[in-house]
CSV table of C-alpha atoms and ligand atoms in Angstrom, one decimal:
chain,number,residue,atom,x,y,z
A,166,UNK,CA,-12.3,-25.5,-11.9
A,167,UNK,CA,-12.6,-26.5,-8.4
A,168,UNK,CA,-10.2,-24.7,-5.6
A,169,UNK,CA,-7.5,-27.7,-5.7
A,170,UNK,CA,-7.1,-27.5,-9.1
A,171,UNK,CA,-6.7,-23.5,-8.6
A,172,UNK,CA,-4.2,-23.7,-6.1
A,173,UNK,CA,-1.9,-26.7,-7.7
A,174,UNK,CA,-2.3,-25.4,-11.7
A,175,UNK,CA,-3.4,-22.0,-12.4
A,176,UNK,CA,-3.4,-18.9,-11.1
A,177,UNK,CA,-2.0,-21.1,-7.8
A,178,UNK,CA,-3.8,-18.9,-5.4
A,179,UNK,CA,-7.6,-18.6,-4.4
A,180,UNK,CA,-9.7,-16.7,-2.0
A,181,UNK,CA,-11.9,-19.0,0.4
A,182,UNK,CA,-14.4,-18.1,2.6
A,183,UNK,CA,-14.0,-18.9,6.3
A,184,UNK,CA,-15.9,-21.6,7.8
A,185,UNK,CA,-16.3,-20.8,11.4
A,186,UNK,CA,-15.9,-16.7,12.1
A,187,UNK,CA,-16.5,-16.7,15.5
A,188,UNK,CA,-12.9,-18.9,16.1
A,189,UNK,CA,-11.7,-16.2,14.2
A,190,UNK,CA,-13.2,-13.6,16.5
A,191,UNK,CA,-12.0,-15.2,19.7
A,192,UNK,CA,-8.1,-15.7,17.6
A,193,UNK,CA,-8.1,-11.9,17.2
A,194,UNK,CA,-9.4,-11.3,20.9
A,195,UNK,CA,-6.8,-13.3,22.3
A,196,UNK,CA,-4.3,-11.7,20.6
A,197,UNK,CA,-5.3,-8.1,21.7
A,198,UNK,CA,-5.1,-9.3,25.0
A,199,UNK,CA,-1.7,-10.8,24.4
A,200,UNK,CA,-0.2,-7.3,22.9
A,201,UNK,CA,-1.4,-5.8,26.3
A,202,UNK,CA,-1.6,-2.3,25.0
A,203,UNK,CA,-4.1,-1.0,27.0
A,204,UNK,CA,-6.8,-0.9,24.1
A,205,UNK,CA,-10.2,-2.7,24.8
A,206,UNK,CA,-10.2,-5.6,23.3
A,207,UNK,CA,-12.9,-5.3,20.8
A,208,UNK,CA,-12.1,-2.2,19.4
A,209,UNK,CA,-9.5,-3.8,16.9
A,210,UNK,CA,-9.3,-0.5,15.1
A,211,UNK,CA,-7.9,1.3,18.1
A,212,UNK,CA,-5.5,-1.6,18.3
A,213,UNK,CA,-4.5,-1.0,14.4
A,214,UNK,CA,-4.0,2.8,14.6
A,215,UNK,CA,-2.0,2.3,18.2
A,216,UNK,CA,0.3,0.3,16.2
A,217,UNK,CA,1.3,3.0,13.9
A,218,UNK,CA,3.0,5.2,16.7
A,219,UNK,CA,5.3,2.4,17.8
A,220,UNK,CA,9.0,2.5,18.2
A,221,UNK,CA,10.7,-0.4,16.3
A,222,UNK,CA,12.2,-1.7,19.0
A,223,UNK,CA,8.6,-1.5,20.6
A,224,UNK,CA,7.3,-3.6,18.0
A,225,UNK,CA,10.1,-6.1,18.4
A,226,UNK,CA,9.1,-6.7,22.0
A,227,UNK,CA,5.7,-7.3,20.9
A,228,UNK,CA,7.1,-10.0,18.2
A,229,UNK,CA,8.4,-12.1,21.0
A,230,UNK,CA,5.2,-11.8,22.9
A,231,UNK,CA,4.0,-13.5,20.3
A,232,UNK,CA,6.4,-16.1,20.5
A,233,UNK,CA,4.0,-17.7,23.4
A,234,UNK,CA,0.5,-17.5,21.5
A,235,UNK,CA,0.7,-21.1,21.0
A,236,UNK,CA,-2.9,-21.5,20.8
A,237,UNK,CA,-2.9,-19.6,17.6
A,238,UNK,CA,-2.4,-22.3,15.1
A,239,UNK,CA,-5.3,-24.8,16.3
A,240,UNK,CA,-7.9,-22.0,16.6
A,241,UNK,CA,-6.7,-21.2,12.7
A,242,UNK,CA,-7.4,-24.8,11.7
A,243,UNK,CA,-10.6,-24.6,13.8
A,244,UNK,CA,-11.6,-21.4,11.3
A,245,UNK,CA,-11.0,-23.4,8.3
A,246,UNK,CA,-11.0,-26.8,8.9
A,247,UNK,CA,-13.9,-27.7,6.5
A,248,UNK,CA,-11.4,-26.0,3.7
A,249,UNK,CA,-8.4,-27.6,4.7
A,250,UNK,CA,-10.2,-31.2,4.8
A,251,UNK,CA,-11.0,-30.2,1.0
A,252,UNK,CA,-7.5,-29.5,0.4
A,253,UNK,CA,-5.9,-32.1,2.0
A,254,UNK,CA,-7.7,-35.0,3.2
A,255,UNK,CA,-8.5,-36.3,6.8
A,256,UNK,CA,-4.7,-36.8,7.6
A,257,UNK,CA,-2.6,-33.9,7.3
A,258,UNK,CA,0.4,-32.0,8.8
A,259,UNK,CA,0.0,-28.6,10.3
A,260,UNK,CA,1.8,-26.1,11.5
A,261,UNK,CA,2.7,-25.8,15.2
A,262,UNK,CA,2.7,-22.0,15.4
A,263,UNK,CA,0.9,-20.3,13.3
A,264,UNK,CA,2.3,-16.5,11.8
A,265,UNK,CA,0.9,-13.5,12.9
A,266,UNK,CA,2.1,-10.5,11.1
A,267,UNK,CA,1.6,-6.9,11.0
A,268,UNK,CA,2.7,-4.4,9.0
A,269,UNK,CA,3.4,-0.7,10.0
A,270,UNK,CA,1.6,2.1,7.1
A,271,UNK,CA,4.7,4.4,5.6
A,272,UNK,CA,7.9,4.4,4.3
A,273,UNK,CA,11.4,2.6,5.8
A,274,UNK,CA,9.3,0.1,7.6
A,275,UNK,CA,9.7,-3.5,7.5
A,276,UNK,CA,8.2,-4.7,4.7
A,277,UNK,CA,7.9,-8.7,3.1
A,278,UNK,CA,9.8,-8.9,-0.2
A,279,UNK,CA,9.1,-10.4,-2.8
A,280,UNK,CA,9.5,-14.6,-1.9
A,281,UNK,CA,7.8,-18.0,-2.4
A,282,UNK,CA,7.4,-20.1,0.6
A,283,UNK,CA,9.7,-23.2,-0.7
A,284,UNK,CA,12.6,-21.1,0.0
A,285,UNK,CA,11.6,-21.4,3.6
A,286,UNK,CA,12.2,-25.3,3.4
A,287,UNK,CA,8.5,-26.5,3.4
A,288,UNK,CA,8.0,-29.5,0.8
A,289,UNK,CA,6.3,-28.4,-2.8
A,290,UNK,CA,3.1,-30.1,-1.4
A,291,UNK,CA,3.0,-27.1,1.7
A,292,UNK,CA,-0.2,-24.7,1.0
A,293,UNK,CA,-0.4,-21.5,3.1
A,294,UNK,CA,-3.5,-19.9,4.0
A,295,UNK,CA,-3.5,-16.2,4.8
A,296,UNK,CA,-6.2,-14.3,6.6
A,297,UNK,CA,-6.3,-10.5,7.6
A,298,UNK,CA,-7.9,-9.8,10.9
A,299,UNK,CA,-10.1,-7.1,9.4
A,300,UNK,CA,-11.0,-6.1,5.8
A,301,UNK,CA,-8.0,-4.8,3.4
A,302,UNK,CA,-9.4,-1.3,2.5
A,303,UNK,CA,-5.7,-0.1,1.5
A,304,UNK,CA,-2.7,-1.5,0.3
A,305,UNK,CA,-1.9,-3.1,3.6
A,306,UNK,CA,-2.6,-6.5,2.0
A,307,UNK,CA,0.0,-9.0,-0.3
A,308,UNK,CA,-0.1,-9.2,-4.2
A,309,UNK,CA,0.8,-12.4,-5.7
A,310,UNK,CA,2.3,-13.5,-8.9
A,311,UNK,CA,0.6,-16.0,-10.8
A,312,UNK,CA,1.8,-19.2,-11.3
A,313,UNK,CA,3.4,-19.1,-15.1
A,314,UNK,CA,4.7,-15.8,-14.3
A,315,UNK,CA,6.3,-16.6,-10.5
A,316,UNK,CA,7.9,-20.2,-12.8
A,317,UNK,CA,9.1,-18.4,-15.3
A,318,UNK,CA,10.5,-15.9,-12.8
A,319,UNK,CA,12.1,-18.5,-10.2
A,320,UNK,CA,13.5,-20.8,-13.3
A,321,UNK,CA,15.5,-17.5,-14.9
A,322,UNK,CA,17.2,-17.6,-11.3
A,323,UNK,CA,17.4,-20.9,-11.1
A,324,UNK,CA,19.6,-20.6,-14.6
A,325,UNK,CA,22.2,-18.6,-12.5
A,326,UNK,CA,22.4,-21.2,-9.5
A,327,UNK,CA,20.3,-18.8,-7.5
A,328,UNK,CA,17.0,-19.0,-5.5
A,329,UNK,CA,14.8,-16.2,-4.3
A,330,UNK,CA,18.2,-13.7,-5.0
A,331,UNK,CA,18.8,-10.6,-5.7
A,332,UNK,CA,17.0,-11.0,-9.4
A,333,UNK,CA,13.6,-11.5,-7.7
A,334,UNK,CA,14.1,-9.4,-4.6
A,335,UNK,CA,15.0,-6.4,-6.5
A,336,UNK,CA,12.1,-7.0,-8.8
A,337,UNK,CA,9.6,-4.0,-9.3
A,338,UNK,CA,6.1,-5.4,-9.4
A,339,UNK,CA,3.0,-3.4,-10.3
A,340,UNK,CA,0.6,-5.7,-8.7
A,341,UNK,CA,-1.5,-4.4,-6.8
A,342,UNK,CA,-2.0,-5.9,-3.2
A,343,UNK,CA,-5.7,-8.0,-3.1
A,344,UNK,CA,-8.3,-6.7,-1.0
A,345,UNK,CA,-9.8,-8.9,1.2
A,346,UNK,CA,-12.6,-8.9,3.5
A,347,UNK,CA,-12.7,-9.8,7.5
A,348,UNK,CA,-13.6,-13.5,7.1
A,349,UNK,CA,-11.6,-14.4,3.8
A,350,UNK,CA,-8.3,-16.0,3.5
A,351,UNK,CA,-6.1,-16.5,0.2
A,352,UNK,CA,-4.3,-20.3,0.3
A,353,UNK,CA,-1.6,-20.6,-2.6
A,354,UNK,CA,1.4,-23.2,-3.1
A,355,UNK,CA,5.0,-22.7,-2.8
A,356,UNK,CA,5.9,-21.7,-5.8
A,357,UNK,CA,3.8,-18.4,-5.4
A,358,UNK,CA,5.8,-15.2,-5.6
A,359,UNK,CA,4.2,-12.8,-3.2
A,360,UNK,CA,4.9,-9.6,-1.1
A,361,UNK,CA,3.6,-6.6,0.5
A,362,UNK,CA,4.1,-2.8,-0.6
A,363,UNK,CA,5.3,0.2,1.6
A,364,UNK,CA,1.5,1.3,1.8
A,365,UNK,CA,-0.4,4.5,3.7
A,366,UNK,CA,-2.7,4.1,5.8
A,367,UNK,CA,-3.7,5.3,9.4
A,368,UNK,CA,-4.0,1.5,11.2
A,369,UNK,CA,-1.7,-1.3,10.8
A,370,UNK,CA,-2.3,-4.4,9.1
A,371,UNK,CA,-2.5,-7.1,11.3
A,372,UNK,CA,-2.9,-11.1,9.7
A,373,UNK,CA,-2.7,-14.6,11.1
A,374,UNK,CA,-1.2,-17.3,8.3
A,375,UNK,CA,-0.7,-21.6,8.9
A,376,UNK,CA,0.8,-23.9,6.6
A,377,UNK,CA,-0.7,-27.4,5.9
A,378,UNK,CA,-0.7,-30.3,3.4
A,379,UNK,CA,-1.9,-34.4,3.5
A,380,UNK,CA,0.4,-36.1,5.5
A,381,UNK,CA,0.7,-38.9,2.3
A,382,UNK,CA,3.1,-36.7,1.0
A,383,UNK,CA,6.5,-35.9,2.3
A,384,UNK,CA,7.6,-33.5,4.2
A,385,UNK,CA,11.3,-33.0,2.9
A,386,UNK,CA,13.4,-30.7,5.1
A,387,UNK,CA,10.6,-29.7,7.6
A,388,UNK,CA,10.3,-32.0,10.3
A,389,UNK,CA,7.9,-32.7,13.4
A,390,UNK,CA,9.4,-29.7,14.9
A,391,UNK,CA,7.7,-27.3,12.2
A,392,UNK,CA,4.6,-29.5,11.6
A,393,UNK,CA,2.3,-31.8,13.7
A,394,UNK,CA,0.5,-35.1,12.8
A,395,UNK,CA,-3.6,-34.5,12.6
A,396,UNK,CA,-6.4,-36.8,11.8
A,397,UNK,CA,-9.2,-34.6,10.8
A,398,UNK,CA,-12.6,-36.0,12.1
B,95,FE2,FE1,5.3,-15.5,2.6
């Protein structure tokens, strides 16, 4: 089955290898510099285990740092472009800003709950690709459901006039998160249910994500201010 088919029919997700690391190596660069926390900028590990002492409201302020790294989403297309010309053609729509996340090791901290990206108002033709910016040796990383599991779990809500409530988010699942390398992404649809454990670990977990599909479908709810117009050479 080729990765298309993976992503639109079953499981819905698949792990892709990137096409250009050293984008990816100048992306997590320019993101240490932008945290500014006094950690040379190619020891990410430092970075990672720095992390892990910070107040929340420390954290926050480095959130709307982040707010500026414009740049992010581009050099993430850059990284995979050859896969997301696969995926969706030489005309697509991509995401201004791309995501970057991090997630704090130990209890009562901010975790993702269990959601699929449609909630978030992107169009059921919206895949998301997901890449950690270092290899998931712990839990730090996000399980997914697969597809005939995350349907049958979305259309039991749906049943009660609900989406992504308190059925799902209060949901116990026993998946365990997937381990991927530095250099690896995940891309699944919108109908995905994924989420991140409370997990141990001495560094953070630090990812960059970007949302994309062929601009000859529709965008629905999204608009121009979400996504941009791009011809893929
Ligand atoms: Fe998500």
């Amino acid at each position: 089955m080729n990765i298309k088919n993976a992503i639109i029919k079953s499981p819905g997700y698949v792990i892709v290898k990137i096409d250009n690391l050293k984008i990816l190596d100048k992306l997590k660069n320019k993101f240490s510099k932008k945290l500014n926390l006094n950690v040379a900028t190619n020891n990410f590990d430092d970075l990672r285990v720095k992390m892990t002492s910070m107040s929340k409201s420390e954290i926050n302020n480095i959130m709307i740092k982040l707010l500026s790294f414009s740049e992010a989403a581009e050099m993430m297309f850059d990284a995979f472009k050859v896969q997301i010309k696969k995926l969706a053609g030489n005309e697509i729509f991509l995401q201004r800003r791309a995501n970057t996340i991090f997630n704090i090791p130990g209890k009562n901290q901010r975790r993702q709950w269990p959601h699929y990206e449609l909630m978030s108002g992107i169009s059921p033709f919206t895949f998301v690709l997901w890449a950690p910016f270092h290899d998931l040796d712990d839990d730090g990383g996000i399980f997914y459901i697969d597809q005939k599991r995350s349907f049958r779990m979305i259309k039991k809500e749906h049943a009660k006039g609900l989406v992504n409530g308190p059925t799902i988010l209060n949901m116990k699942f026993n998946e365990k998160p997937i381990k991927l390398k530095y250099g690896e992404a995940i891309i699944f649809n919108p109908f995905i249910l994924h989420g991140n454990v409370n997990f141990n670990s001495k560094k953070a977990r630090m990812a960059c994500s970007i949302r994309f599909q062929s601009a000859k479908h529709p965008l629905m709810q999204k608009n121009s201010d979400f996504f941009k117009y791009k011809k893929i050479s």
